[in-house]
JSON list of C-alpha atoms and ligand atoms in Angstrom, two decimals:
[
{"chain": "A", "resi": 1, "resn": "MET", "atom": "CA", "xyz": [161.96, 124.91, 61.50]},
{"chain": "A", "resi": 2, "resn": "SER", "atom": "CA", "xyz": [159.86, 121.84, 63.68]},
{"chain": "A", "resi": 3, "resn": "SER", "atom": "CA", "xyz": [157.75, 121.13, 66.57]},
{"chain": "A", "resi": 4, "resn": "LYS", "atom": "CA", "xyz": [156.49, 118.21, 68.11]},
{"chain": "A", "resi": 5, "resn": "VAL", "atom": "CA", "xyz": [153.41, 117.04, 70.06]},
{"chain": "A", "resi": 6, "resn": "THR", "atom": "CA", "xyz": [154.20, 114.83, 73.52]},
{"chain": "A", "resi": 7, "resn": "GLU", "atom": "CA", "xyz": [152.49, 112.14, 74.86]},
{"chain": "A", "resi": 8, "resn": "LEU", "atom": "CA", "xyz": [148.74, 113.97, 75.47]},
{"chain": "A", "resi": 9, "resn": "GLN", "atom": "CA", "xyz": [146.60, 111.56, 77.91]},
{"chain": "A", "resi": 10, "resn": "THR", "atom": "CA", "xyz": [146.69, 114.13, 80.70]},
{"chain": "A", "resi": 11, "resn": "ALA", "atom": "CA", "xyz": [145.96, 117.23, 78.62]},
{"chain": "A", "resi": 12, "resn": "THR", "atom": "CA", "xyz": [143.49, 115.43, 76.62]},
{"chain": "A", "resi": 13, "resn": "GLN", "atom": "CA", "xyz": [141.51, 114.47, 79.40]},
{"chain": "A", "resi": 14, "resn": "VAL", "atom": "CA", "xyz": [141.73, 118.03, 80.62]},
{"chain": "A", "resi": 15, "resn": "ASN", "atom": "CA", "xyz": [139.16, 119.67, 78.17]},
{"chain": "A", "resi": 16, "resn": "ASN", "atom": "CA", "xyz": [137.14, 116.99, 76.99]},
{"chain": "A", "resi": 17, "resn": "SER", "atom": "CA", "xyz": [134.62, 117.82, 80.40]},
{"chain": "A", "resi": 18, "resn": "PRO", "atom": "CA", "xyz": [133.51, 121.16, 79.84]},
{"chain": "A", "resi": 19, "resn": "THR", "atom": "CA", "xyz": [133.24, 121.93, 83.75]},
{"chain": "A", "resi": 20, "resn": "ARG", "atom": "CA", "xyz": [137.12, 122.47, 83.11]},
{"chain": "A", "resi": 21, "resn": "GLY", "atom": "CA", "xyz": [139.07, 125.21, 82.13]},
{"chain": "A", "resi": 22, "resn": "THR", "atom": "CA", "xyz": [139.53, 125.79, 78.55]},
{"chain": "A", "resi": 23, "resn": "LEU", "atom": "CA", "xyz": [142.59, 126.73, 76.00]},
{"chain": "A", "resi": 24, "resn": "PHE", "atom": "CA", "xyz": [142.82, 129.63, 74.36]},
{"chain": "A", "resi": 25, "resn": "VAL", "atom": "CA", "xyz": [145.52, 129.95, 71.65]},
{"chain": "A", "resi": 26, "resn": "VAL", "atom": "CA", "xyz": [146.68, 132.76, 70.45]},
{"chain": "A", "resi": 27, "resn": "SER", "atom": "CA", "xyz": [149.23, 133.03, 67.81]},
{"chain": "A", "resi": 28, "resn": "SER", "atom": "CA", "xyz": [151.05, 135.85, 65.32]},
{"chain": "A", "resi": 29, "resn": "PRO", "atom": "CA", "xyz": [154.45, 136.77, 63.96]},
{"chain": "A", "resi": 30, "resn": "SER", "atom": "CA", "xyz": [156.61, 137.79, 66.39]},
{"chain": "A", "resi": 31, "resn": "GLY", "atom": "CA", "xyz": [156.28, 141.58, 66.82]},
{"chain": "A", "resi": 32, "resn": "GLY", "atom": "CA", "xyz": [152.53, 141.48, 66.25]},
{"chain": "A", "resi": 33, "resn": "GLY", "atom": "CA", "xyz": [151.39, 142.78, 69.62]},
{"chain": "A", "resi": 34, "resn": "LYS", "atom": "CA", "xyz": [149.35, 139.11, 71.45]},
{"chain": "A", "resi": 35, "resn": "GLY", "atom": "CA", "xyz": [151.52, 140.08, 74.20]},
{"chain": "A", "resi": 36, "resn": "THR", "atom": "CA", "xyz": [150.35, 143.14, 74.36]},
{"chain": "A", "resi": 37, "resn": "LEU", "atom": "CA", "xyz": [146.54, 142.42, 73.60]},
{"chain": "A", "resi": 38, "resn": "VAL", "atom": "CA", "xyz": [147.13, 139.47, 75.87]},
{"chain": "A", "resi": 39, "resn": "ARG", "atom": "CA", "xyz": [148.52, 141.69, 79.24]},
{"chain": "A", "resi": 40, "resn": "GLY", "atom": "CA", "xyz": [145.76, 143.09, 78.59]},
{"chain": "A", "resi": 41, "resn": "VAL", "atom": "CA", "xyz": [142.61, 140.95, 78.38]},
{"chain": "A", "resi": 42, "resn": "LEU", "atom": "CA", "xyz": [144.60, 139.37, 81.41]},
{"chain": "A", "resi": 43, "resn": "GLU", "atom": "CA", "xyz": [143.42, 142.60, 83.16]},
{"chain": "A", "resi": 44, "resn": "VAL", "atom": "CA", "xyz": [140.07, 142.56, 82.30]},
{"chain": "A", "resi": 45, "resn": "VAL", "atom": "CA", "xyz": [138.66, 139.46, 81.95]},
{"chain": "A", "resi": 46, "resn": "GLU", "atom": "CA", "xyz": [138.36, 137.68, 85.88]},
{"chain": "A", "resi": 47, "resn": "ASN", "atom": "CA", "xyz": [139.49, 133.24, 85.82]},
{"chain": "A", "resi": 48, "resn": "LEU", "atom": "CA", "xyz": [141.61, 133.15, 83.29]},
{"chain": "A", "resi": 49, "resn": "SER", "atom": "CA", "xyz": [145.72, 132.58, 83.49]},
{"chain": "A", "resi": 50, "resn": "TYR", "atom": "CA", "xyz": [148.03, 133.05, 81.54]},
{"chain": "A", "resi": 51, "resn": "SER", "atom": "CA", "xyz": [150.92, 130.27, 80.98]},
{"chain": "A", "resi": 52, "resn": "VAL", "atom": "CA", "xyz": [154.70, 130.58, 81.01]},
{"chain": "A", "resi": 53, "resn": "SER", "atom": "CA", "xyz": [156.67, 128.73, 79.32]},
{"chain": "A", "resi": 54, "resn": "TYR", "atom": "CA", "xyz": [159.18, 127.83, 78.77]},
{"chain": "A", "resi": 55, "resn": "THR", "atom": "CA", "xyz": [162.28, 128.37, 76.49]},
{"chain": "A", "resi": 56, "resn": "THR", "atom": "CA", "xyz": [165.94, 128.41, 75.35]},
{"chain": "A", "resi": 57, "resn": "ARG", "atom": "CA", "xyz": [166.33, 132.17, 74.31]},
{"chain": "A", "resi": 58, "resn": "GLY", "atom": "CA", "xyz": [168.08, 134.09, 76.74]},
{"chain": "A", "resi": 59, "resn": "PRO", "atom": "CA", "xyz": [165.58, 136.86, 78.81]},
{"chain": "A", "resi": 60, "resn": "ARG", "atom": "CA", "xyz": [165.77, 140.01, 76.96]},
{"chain": "A", "resi": 61, "resn": "ALA", "atom": "CA", "xyz": [166.22, 143.53, 79.51]},
{"chain": "A", "resi": 62, "resn": "ASN", "atom": "CA", "xyz": [162.92, 143.30, 81.17]},
{"chain": "A", "resi": 63, "resn": "GLU", "atom": "CA", "xyz": [161.64, 139.68, 81.37]},
{"chain": "A", "resi": 64, "resn": "VAL", "atom": "CA", "xyz": [162.05, 138.38, 84.36]},
{"chain": "A", "resi": 65, "resn": "ASN", "atom": "CA", "xyz": [161.64, 134.50, 85.59]},
{"chain": "A", "resi": 66, "resn": "GLY", "atom": "CA", "xyz": [158.47, 132.70, 85.65]},
{"chain": "A", "resi": 67, "resn": "ARG", "atom": "CA", "xyz": [157.06, 135.86, 84.56]},
{"chain": "A", "resi": 68, "resn": "GLU", "atom": "CA", "xyz": [157.31, 136.13, 80.82]},
{"chain": "A", "resi": 69, "resn": "TYR", "atom": "CA", "xyz": [159.19, 132.29, 79.92]},
{"chain": "A", "resi": 70, "resn": "PHE", "atom": "CA", "xyz": [160.66, 130.55, 82.70]},
{"chain": "A", "resi": 71, "resn": "PHE", "atom": "CA", "xyz": [164.65, 130.10, 80.80]},
{"chain": "A", "resi": 72, "resn": "VAL", "atom": "CA", "xyz": [166.05, 127.64, 80.80]},
{"chain": "A", "resi": 73, "resn": "ASP", "atom": "CA", "xyz": [169.75, 125.70, 78.80]},
{"chain": "A", "resi": 74, "resn": "VAL", "atom": "CA", "xyz": [168.80, 123.39, 75.89]},
{"chain": "A", "resi": 75, "resn": "PRO", "atom": "CA", "xyz": [169.93, 119.79, 78.04]},
{"chain": "A", "resi": 76, "resn": "ALA", "atom": "CA", "xyz": [166.99, 121.22, 80.65]},
{"chain": "A", "resi": 77, "resn": "PHE", "atom": "CA", "xyz": [164.53, 121.79, 77.12]},
{"chain": "A", "resi": 78, "resn": "GLU", "atom": "CA", "xyz": [165.87, 118.39, 75.95]},
{"chain": "A", "resi": 79, "resn": "GLU", "atom": "CA", "xyz": [165.05, 116.63, 79.38]},
{"chain": "A", "resi": 80, "resn": "MET", "atom": "CA", "xyz": [162.10, 118.26, 80.08]},
{"chain": "A", "resi": 81, "resn": "VAL", "atom": "CA", "xyz": [161.16, 116.63, 75.88]},
{"chain": "A", "resi": 82, "resn": "ALA", "atom": "CA", "xyz": [161.95, 113.55, 77.30]},
{"chain": "A", "resi": 83, "resn": "GLY", "atom": "CA", "xyz": [160.04, 113.49, 80.54]},
{"chain": "A", "resi": 84, "resn": "GLY", "atom": "CA", "xyz": [157.53, 113.98, 78.42]},
{"chain": "A", "resi": 85, "resn": "GLU", "atom": "CA", "xyz": [156.72, 117.36, 80.52]},
{"chain": "A", "resi": 86, "resn": "PHE", "atom": "CA", "xyz": [155.53, 119.96, 77.00]},
{"chain": "A", "resi": 87, "resn": "LEU", "atom": "CA", "xyz": [151.82, 119.88, 75.65]},
{"chain": "A", "resi": 88, "resn": "GLU", "atom": "CA", "xyz": [153.41, 121.13, 72.36]},
{"chain": "A", "resi": 89, "resn": "TRP", "atom": "CA", "xyz": [157.12, 121.99, 72.18]},
{"chain": "A", "resi": 90, "resn": "ALA", "atom": "CA", "xyz": [158.61, 124.23, 68.79]},
{"chain": "A", "resi": 91, "resn": "CYS", "atom": "CA", "xyz": [162.09, 125.37, 67.13]},
{"chain": "A", "resi": 92, "resn": "VAL", "atom": "CA", "xyz": [160.67, 129.02, 66.49]},
{"chain": "A", "resi": 93, "resn": "HIS", "atom": "CA", "xyz": [163.05, 131.72, 65.13]},
{"chain": "A", "resi": 94, "resn": "GLY", "atom": "CA", "xyz": [166.14, 129.08, 66.25]},
{"chain": "A", "resi": 95, "resn": "ASN", "atom": "CA", "xyz": [165.21, 128.97, 69.73]},
{"chain": "A", "resi": 96, "resn": "PHE", "atom": "CA", "xyz": [163.25, 126.04, 71.49]},
{"chain": "A", "resi": 97, "resn": "TYR", "atom": "CA", "xyz": [159.79, 127.25, 73.62]},
{"chain": "A", "resi": 98, "resn": "GLY", "atom": "CA", "xyz": [157.50, 124.81, 74.99]},
{"chain": "A", "resi": 99, "resn": "THR", "atom": "CA", "xyz": [154.07, 124.77, 76.77]},
{"chain": "A", "resi": 100, "resn": "SER", "atom": "CA", "xyz": [154.14, 123.50, 80.41]},
{"chain": "A", "resi": 101, "resn": "LYS", "atom": "CA", "xyz": [151.46, 120.50, 80.53]},
{"chain": "A", "resi": 102, "resn": "GLN", "atom": "CA", "xyz": [151.36, 120.45, 84.35]},
{"chain": "A", "resi": 103, "resn": "GLN", "atom": "CA", "xyz": [150.22, 124.13, 84.12]},
{"chain": "A", "resi": 104, "resn": "ILE", "atom": "CA", "xyz": [147.75, 123.53, 81.77]},
{"chain": "A", "resi": 105, "resn": "ALA", "atom": "CA", "xyz": [146.32, 120.50, 83.49]},
{"chain": "A", "resi": 106, "resn": "GLU", "atom": "CA", "xyz": [146.85, 122.43, 87.09]},
{"chain": "A", "resi": 107, "resn": "LYS", "atom": "CA", "xyz": [144.59, 125.56, 86.50]},
{"chain": "A", "resi": 108, "resn": "THR", "atom": "CA", "xyz": [142.30, 123.41, 83.82]},
{"chain": "A", "resi": 109, "resn": "ALA", "atom": "CA", "xyz": [141.65, 121.00, 86.46]},
{"chain": "A", "resi": 110, "resn": "ALA", "atom": "CA", "xyz": [140.12, 123.94, 89.12]},
{"chain": "A", "resi": 111, "resn": "GLY", "atom": "CA", "xyz": [138.31, 125.29, 86.30]},
{"chain": "A", "resi": 112, "resn": "ILE", "atom": "CA", "xyz": [140.40, 127.43, 85.59]},
{"chain": "A", "resi": 113, "resn": "ASP", "atom": "CA", "xyz": [140.70, 129.47, 81.59]},
{"chain": "A", "resi": 114, "resn": "MET", "atom": "CA", "xyz": [144.36, 129.28, 80.00]},
{"chain": "A", "resi": 115, "resn": "ILE", "atom": "CA", "xyz": [145.88, 131.89, 77.48]},
{"chain": "A", "resi": 116, "resn": "LEU", "atom": "CA", "xyz": [148.56, 130.71, 75.67]},
{"chain": "A", "resi": 117, "resn": "GLU", "atom": "CA", "xyz": [150.81, 132.04, 73.27]},
{"chain": "A", "resi": 118, "resn": "VAL", "atom": "CA", "xyz": [152.24, 130.12, 71.33]},
{"chain": "A", "resi": 119, "resn": "ASP", "atom": "CA", "xyz": [154.32, 130.20, 67.47]},
{"chain": "A", "resi": 120, "resn": "VAL", "atom": "CA", "xyz": [151.64, 128.70, 64.56]},
{"chain": "A", "resi": 121, "resn": "GLN", "atom": "CA", "xyz": [153.19, 125.78, 64.70]},
{"chain": "A", "resi": 122, "resn": "GLY", "atom": "CA", "xyz": [152.07, 125.44, 68.82]},
{"chain": "A", "resi": 123, "resn": "ALA", "atom": "CA", "xyz": [148.73, 126.70, 67.37]},
{"chain": "A", "resi": 124, "resn": "ALA", "atom": "CA", "xyz": [148.82, 123.80, 65.03]},
{"chain": "A", "resi": 125, "resn": "SER", "atom": "CA", "xyz": [150.03, 120.98, 67.62]},
{"chain": "A", "resi": 126, "resn": "VAL", "atom": "CA", "xyz": [147.47, 122.17, 70.14]},
{"chain": "A", "resi": 127, "resn": "ARG", "atom": "CA", "xyz": [144.84, 121.76, 67.53]},
{"chain": "A", "resi": 128, "resn": "LYS", "atom": "CA", "xyz": [145.84, 118.64, 66.52]},
{"chain": "A", "resi": 129, "resn": "LEU", "atom": "CA", "xyz": [145.36, 117.21, 69.63]},
{"chain": "A", "resi": 130, "resn": "LEU", "atom": "CA", "xyz": [141.48, 117.05, 68.84]},
{"chain": "A", "resi": 131, "resn": "MET", "atom": "CA", "xyz": [140.88, 119.66, 72.93]},
{"chain": "A", "resi": 132, "resn": "ASP", "atom": "CA", "xyz": [138.53, 122.04, 73.19]},
{"chain": "A", "resi": 133, "resn": "SER", "atom": "CA", "xyz": [140.30, 124.66, 72.28]},
{"chain": "A", "resi": 134, "resn": "VAL", "atom": "CA", "xyz": [139.76, 127.73, 70.74]},
{"chain": "A", "resi": 135, "resn": "SER", "atom": "CA", "xyz": [142.44, 129.89, 68.47]},
{"chain": "A", "resi": 136, "resn": "VAL", "atom": "CA", "xyz": [142.71, 132.86, 67.59]},
{"chain": "A", "resi": 137, "resn": "PHE", "atom": "CA", "xyz": [145.44, 134.57, 64.81]},
{"chain": "A", "resi": 138, "resn": "ILE", "atom": "CA", "xyz": [146.00, 138.09, 65.67]},
{"chain": "A", "resi": 139, "resn": "LEU", "atom": "CA", "xyz": [147.45, 140.02, 62.81]},
{"chain": "A", "resi": 140, "resn": "PRO", "atom": "CA", "xyz": [148.98, 143.40, 62.24]},
{"chain": "A", "resi": 141, "resn": "PRO", "atom": "CA", "xyz": [147.84, 145.48, 59.86]},
{"chain": "A", "resi": 142, "resn": "SER", "atom": "CA", "xyz": [150.60, 145.42, 57.75]},
{"chain": "A", "resi": 143, "resn": "PHE", "atom": "CA", "xyz": [154.38, 144.96, 57.19]},
{"chain": "A", "resi": 144, "resn": "ALA", "atom": "CA", "xyz": [155.79, 148.80, 57.85]},
{"chain": "A", "resi": 145, "resn": "VAL", "atom": "CA", "xyz": [153.39, 148.15, 61.04]},
{"chain": "A", "resi": 146, "resn": "LEU", "atom": "CA", "xyz": [155.48, 145.29, 61.68]},
{"chain": "A", "resi": 147, "resn": "LYS", "atom": "CA", "xyz": [159.06, 145.82, 61.45]},
{"chain": "A", "resi": 148, "resn": "GLU", "atom": "CA", "xyz": [157.97, 149.41, 63.49]},
{"chain": "A", "resi": 149, "resn": "ARG", "atom": "CA", "xyz": [157.25, 147.61, 66.08]},
{"chain": "A", "resi": 150, "resn": "LEU", "atom": "CA", "xyz": [160.76, 145.59, 66.27]},
{"chain": "A", "resi": 151, "resn": "CYS", "atom": "CA", "xyz": [162.78, 148.34, 65.73]},
{"chain": "A", "resi": 152, "resn": "ALA", "atom": "CA", "xyz": [160.58, 150.19, 68.76]},
{"chain": "A", "resi": 153, "resn": "ARG", "atom": "CA", "xyz": [160.53, 146.36, 71.03]},
{"chain": "A", "resi": 154, "resn": "GLY", "atom": "CA", "xyz": [165.00, 147.28, 70.77]},
{"chain": "A", "resi": 155, "resn": "THR", "atom": "CA", "xyz": [165.24, 143.63, 72.11]},
{"chain": "A", "resi": 156, "resn": "ASP", "atom": "CA", "xyz": [166.19, 141.47, 69.02]},
{"chain": "A", "resi": 157, "resn": "THR", "atom": "CA", "xyz": [169.75, 142.04, 67.00]},
{"chain": "A", "resi": 158, "resn": "PRO", "atom": "CA", "xyz": [169.49, 142.99, 63.49]},
{"chain": "A", "resi": 159, "resn": "GLU", "atom": "CA", "xyz": [169.70, 139.19, 62.45]},
{"chain": "A", "resi": 160, "resn": "SER", "atom": "CA", "xyz": [167.28, 138.59, 64.77]},
{"chain": "A", "resi": 161, "resn": "LEU", "atom": "CA", "xyz": [165.23, 140.62, 63.78]},
{"chain": "A", "resi": 162, "resn": "ALA", "atom": "CA", "xyz": [165.82, 140.04, 60.30]},
{"chain": "A", "resi": 163, "resn": "VAL", "atom": "CA", "xyz": [164.35, 136.06, 60.83]},
{"chain": "A", "resi": 164, "resn": "ARG", "atom": "CA", "xyz": [161.80, 137.40, 62.49]},
{"chain": "A", "resi": 165, "resn": "LEU", "atom": "CA", "xyz": [160.20, 139.42, 59.62]},
{"chain": "A", "resi": 166, "resn": "ARG", "atom": "CA", "xyz": [162.10, 136.68, 56.72]},
{"chain": "A", "resi": 167, "resn": "ASN", "atom": "CA", "xyz": [159.22, 134.37, 58.70]},
{"chain": "A", "resi": 168, "resn": "ALA", "atom": "CA", "xyz": [156.39, 136.56, 59.21]},
{"chain": "A", "resi": 169, "resn": "PRO", "atom": "CA", "xyz": [154.64, 135.75, 55.55]},
{"chain": "A", "resi": 170, "resn": "ASN", "atom": "CA", "xyz": [154.72, 132.33, 55.94]},
{"chain": "A", "resi": 171, "resn": "GLU", "atom": "CA", "xyz": [153.19, 132.79, 59.35]},
{"chain": "A", "resi": 172, "resn": "LEU", "atom": "CA", "xyz": [150.38, 134.56, 58.37]},
{"chain": "A", "resi": 173, "resn": "ASP", "atom": "CA", "xyz": [149.72, 131.90, 55.51]},
{"chain": "A", "resi": 174, "resn": "GLN", "atom": "CA", "xyz": [148.49, 129.84, 58.20]},
{"chain": "A", "resi": 175, "resn": "TYR", "atom": "CA", "xyz": [145.70, 132.22, 59.60]},
{"chain": "A", "resi": 176, "resn": "SER", "atom": "CA", "xyz": [142.81, 129.85, 58.25]},
{"chain": "A", "resi": 177, "resn": "ALA", "atom": "CA", "xyz": [143.65, 127.25, 60.19]},
{"chain": "A", "resi": 178, "resn": "PHE", "atom": "CA", "xyz": [142.65, 129.45, 63.36]},
{"chain": "A", "resi": 179, "resn": "ASP", "atom": "CA", "xyz": [139.05, 129.87, 64.96]},
{"chain": "A", "resi": 180, "resn": "TYR", "atom": "CA", "xyz": [139.13, 133.32, 65.08]},
{"chain": "A", "resi": 181, "resn": "VAL", "atom": "CA", "xyz": [140.97, 136.74, 63.44]},
{"chain": "A", "resi": 182, "resn": "ILE", "atom": "CA", "xyz": [141.94, 139.86, 64.68]},
{"chain": "A", "resi": 183, "resn": "ILE", "atom": "CA", "xyz": [143.60, 142.90, 63.40]},
{"chain": "A", "resi": 184, "resn": "ASN", "atom": "CA", "xyz": [145.57, 144.65, 65.51]},
{"chain": "A", "resi": 185, "resn": "ASP", "atom": "CA", "xyz": [145.75, 148.04, 64.35]},
{"chain": "A", "resi": 186, "resn": "LYS", "atom": "CA", "xyz": [143.79, 149.62, 66.90]},
{"chain": "A", "resi": 187, "resn": "VAL", "atom": "CA", "xyz": [145.43, 148.22, 70.98]},
{"chain": "A", "resi": 188, "resn": "GLU", "atom": "CA", "xyz": [141.96, 148.81, 73.08]},
{"chain": "A", "resi": 189, "resn": "ARG", "atom": "CA", "xyz": [139.81, 147.34, 70.17]},
{"chain": "A", "resi": 190, "resn": "ALA", "atom": "CA", "xyz": [141.65, 144.44, 69.39]},
{"chain": "A", "resi": 191, "resn": "VAL", "atom": "CA", "xyz": [141.73, 143.42, 73.78]},
{"chain": "A", "resi": 192, "resn": "ARG", "atom": "CA", "xyz": [137.69, 144.62, 73.19]},
{"chain": "A", "resi": 193, "resn": "GLN", "atom": "CA", "xyz": [137.67, 141.74, 70.79]},
{"chain": "A", "resi": 194, "resn": "LEU", "atom": "CA", "xyz": [140.07, 139.13, 72.08]},
{"chain": "A", "resi": 195, "resn": "ALA", "atom": "CA", "xyz": [137.79, 139.58, 75.34]},
{"chain": "A", "resi": 196, "resn": "SER", "atom": "CA", "xyz": [134.45, 139.15, 73.77]},
{"chain": "A", "resi": 197, "resn": "ILE", "atom": "CA", "xyz": [135.70, 135.74, 71.80]},
{"chain": "A", "resi": 198, "resn": "ILE", "atom": "CA", "xyz": [136.51, 134.43, 75.42]},
{"chain": "A", "resi": 199, "resn": "TYR", "atom": "CA", "xyz": [133.45, 135.15, 76.74]},
{"chain": "A", "resi": 200, "resn": "ALA", "atom": "CA", "xyz": [131.40, 134.08, 73.60]},
{"chain": "A", "resi": 201, "resn": "GLU", "atom": "CA", "xyz": [133.22, 130.80, 73.95]},
{"chain": "A", "resi": 202, "resn": "ARG", "atom": "CA", "xyz": [132.54, 130.14, 77.59]},
{"chain": "A", "resi": 203, "resn": "ALA", "atom": "CA", "xyz": [128.60, 130.78, 76.91]},
{"chain": "A", "resi": 204, "resn": "ARG", "atom": "CA", "xyz": [128.79, 128.16, 74.73]},
{"chain": "A", "resi": 205, "resn": "CYS", "atom": "CA", "xyz": [126.10, 125.52, 75.38]},
{"chain": "A", "resi": 206, "resn": "VAL", "atom": "CA", "xyz": [128.56, 122.59, 75.65]},
{"chain": "A", "resi": 207, "resn": "ARG", "atom": "CA", "xyz": [130.63, 124.77, 78.04]},
{"chain": "A", "resi": 208, "resn": "GLN", "atom": "CA", "xyz": [128.25, 125.72, 80.07]},
{"chain": "A", "resi": 209, "resn": "GLU", "atom": "CA", "xyz": [126.24, 121.64, 80.21]},
{"chain": "A", "resi": 210, "resn": "GLY", "atom": "CA", "xyz": [127.31, 120.66, 83.89]},
{"chain": "A", "resi": 211, "resn": "LEU", "atom": "CA", "xyz": [126.14, 124.54, 85.05]},
{"chain": "A", "resi": 212, "resn": "VAL", "atom": "CA", "xyz": [122.65, 124.66, 83.37]},
{"chain": "A", "resi": 213, "resn": "ARG", "atom": "CA", "xyz": [121.49, 120.66, 84.63]},
{"chain": "A", "resi": 214, "resn": "ARG", "atom": "CA", "xyz": [122.31, 121.79, 88.03]},
{"chain": "A", "resi": 215, "resn": "VAL", "atom": "CA", "xyz": [120.11, 125.49, 87.64]},
{"chain": "A", "resi": 216, "resn": "ILE", "atom": "CA", "xyz": [117.14, 123.09, 85.36]},
{"chain": "A", "resi": 217, "resn": "GLU", "atom": "CA", "xyz": [116.94, 120.00, 88.32]},
{"chain": "A", "resi": 218, "resn": "GLU", "atom": "CA", "xyz": [116.99, 122.99, 91.48]},
{"chain": "A", "resi": 219, "resn": "PHE", "atom": "CA", "xyz": [113.48, 124.19, 89.60]},
{"chain": "A", "resi": 220, "resn": "ARG", "atom": "CA", "xyz": [112.74, 120.49, 89.06]},
{"chain": "A", "resi": 221, "resn": "SER", "atom": "CA", "xyz": [112.56, 120.05, 92.67]},
{"chain": "A", "resi": 222, "resn": "VAL", "atom": "CA", "xyz": [111.27, 122.80, 93.60]},
{"chain": "A", "resi": 223, "resn": "ASP", "atom": "CA", "xyz": [107.55, 121.78, 95.59]},
{"chain": "A", "resi": 224, "resn": "ASP", "atom": "CA", "xyz": [105.80, 125.29, 94.99]},
{"chain": "A", "resi": 225, "resn": "ARG", "atom": "CA", "xyz": [104.89, 125.90, 92.16]},
{"chain": "A", "resi": 226, "resn": "GLY", "atom": "CA", "xyz": [101.76, 128.29, 93.26]},
{"chain": "B", "resi": 301, "resn": "5GP", "atom": "P1", "xyz": [159.61, 135.81, 71.17]},
{"chain": "B", "resi": 301, "resn": "5GP", "atom": "O1", "xyz": [161.12, 135.61, 71.34]},
{"chain": "B", "resi": 301, "resn": "5GP", "atom": "O2", "xyz": [159.45, 136.78, 70.73]},
{"chain": "B", "resi": 301, "resn": "5GP", "atom": "O3", "xyz": [159.29, 135.86, 72.94]},
{"chain": "B", "resi": 301, "resn": "5GP", "atom": "O4", "xyz": [158.61, 134.66, 71.07]},
{"chain": "B", "resi": 301, "resn": "5GP", "atom": "C1", "xyz": [158.92, 133.79, 69.72]},
{"chain": "B", "resi": 301, "resn": "5GP", "atom": "C2", "xyz": [157.78, 133.24, 69.29]},
{"chain": "B", "resi": 301, "resn": "5GP", "atom": "O5", "xyz": [157.84, 131.82, 69.64]},
{"chain": "B", "resi": 301, "resn": "5GP", "atom": "C3", "xyz": [156.24, 134.19, 69.75]},
{"chain": "B", "resi": 301, "resn": "5GP", "atom": "O6", "xyz": [156.17, 133.57, 68.04]},
{"chain": "B", "resi": 301, "resn": "5GP", "atom": "C4", "xyz": [155.70, 133.51, 70.70]},
{"chain": "B", "resi": 301, "resn": "5GP", "atom": "O7", "xyz": [153.99, 133.36, 70.42]},
{"chain": "B", "resi": 301, "resn": "5GP", "atom": "C5", "xyz": [155.98, 131.60, 70.76]},
{"chain": "B", "resi": 301, "resn": "5GP", "atom": "N1", "xyz": [156.08, 131.14, 71.78]},
{"chain": "B", "resi": 301, "resn": "5GP", "atom": "C6", "xyz": [155.74, 131.65, 73.25]},
{"chain": "B", "resi": 301, "resn": "5GP", "atom": "N2", "xyz": [155.99, 130.53, 73.94]},
{"chain": "B", "resi": 301, "resn": "5GP", "atom": "C7", "xyz": [156.02, 129.19, 72.82]},
{"chain": "B", "resi": 301, "resn": "5GP", "atom": "C8", "xyz": [155.31, 128.29, 73.56]},
{"chain": "B", "resi": 301, "resn": "5GP", "atom": "O8", "xyz": [155.37, 127.44, 74.50]},
{"chain": "B", "resi": 301, "resn": "5GP", "atom": "N3", "xyz": [155.33, 127.23, 72.41]},
{"chain": "B", "resi": 301, "resn": "5GP", "atom": "C9", "xyz": [155.28, 127.69, 70.48]},
{"chain": "B", "resi": 301, "resn": "5GP", "atom": "N4", "xyz": [155.61, 126.79, 70.44]},
{"chain": "B", "resi": 301, "resn": "5GP", "atom": "N5", "xyz": [155.92, 128.51, 70.81]},
{"chain": "B", "resi": 301, "resn": "5GP", "atom": "C10", "xyz": [155.87, 129.46, 71.78]}
]
């Protein structure tokens, strides 16, 4: 497996301002259920947008280009890498995946929070940028549950399934580098927990400085003190 953080000046600037959107980075082993949690949270949390990654993996039966991923071939991906178009990219289970710098920059500049679904390498890369990101690790409750979910999904070849299960323990080992861990045993509860993390992080003083200052200034400017 390999990963790379590209030149990130634009993206670094993006998250240094408290008036800009925040990046919420969600990782888990393949089959850990992060897709379901992310979809659930996008339904209930306002002002949150999903970062659609680029991948060289082929689309699964139910996947739509531009919705789950932008599906590209290896030369096109390499061209994007060379052009510095990725915030981060990694080779995961034998395919390339990358987060679009432009999507992140546009949305966060508009004050919209972004949710990124990336592997543990991608999460480490984003952390290294010293950006004001929040990372959440989704832990499947047991190996049996993970295997069952991957099998039930029915989208992996036996080889791909074996690779994903083999890589899982090493991915789990990375949990302590994250800000939060959610044990994904009950989907509804896990969605509520992820939404709570987002709301709590939004309420941090540092992220509300601009807004709070405006309110305080308004208080100071009022003549009528009774
Ligand atoms: P899948 O093939 O099952 O959709 O995804 C395989 C792994 O790649 C998952 O852990 C997923 O989170 C990760 N992944 C998806 N998009 C990106 C990305 O843009 N960057 C990185 N580093 N990993 C990604």
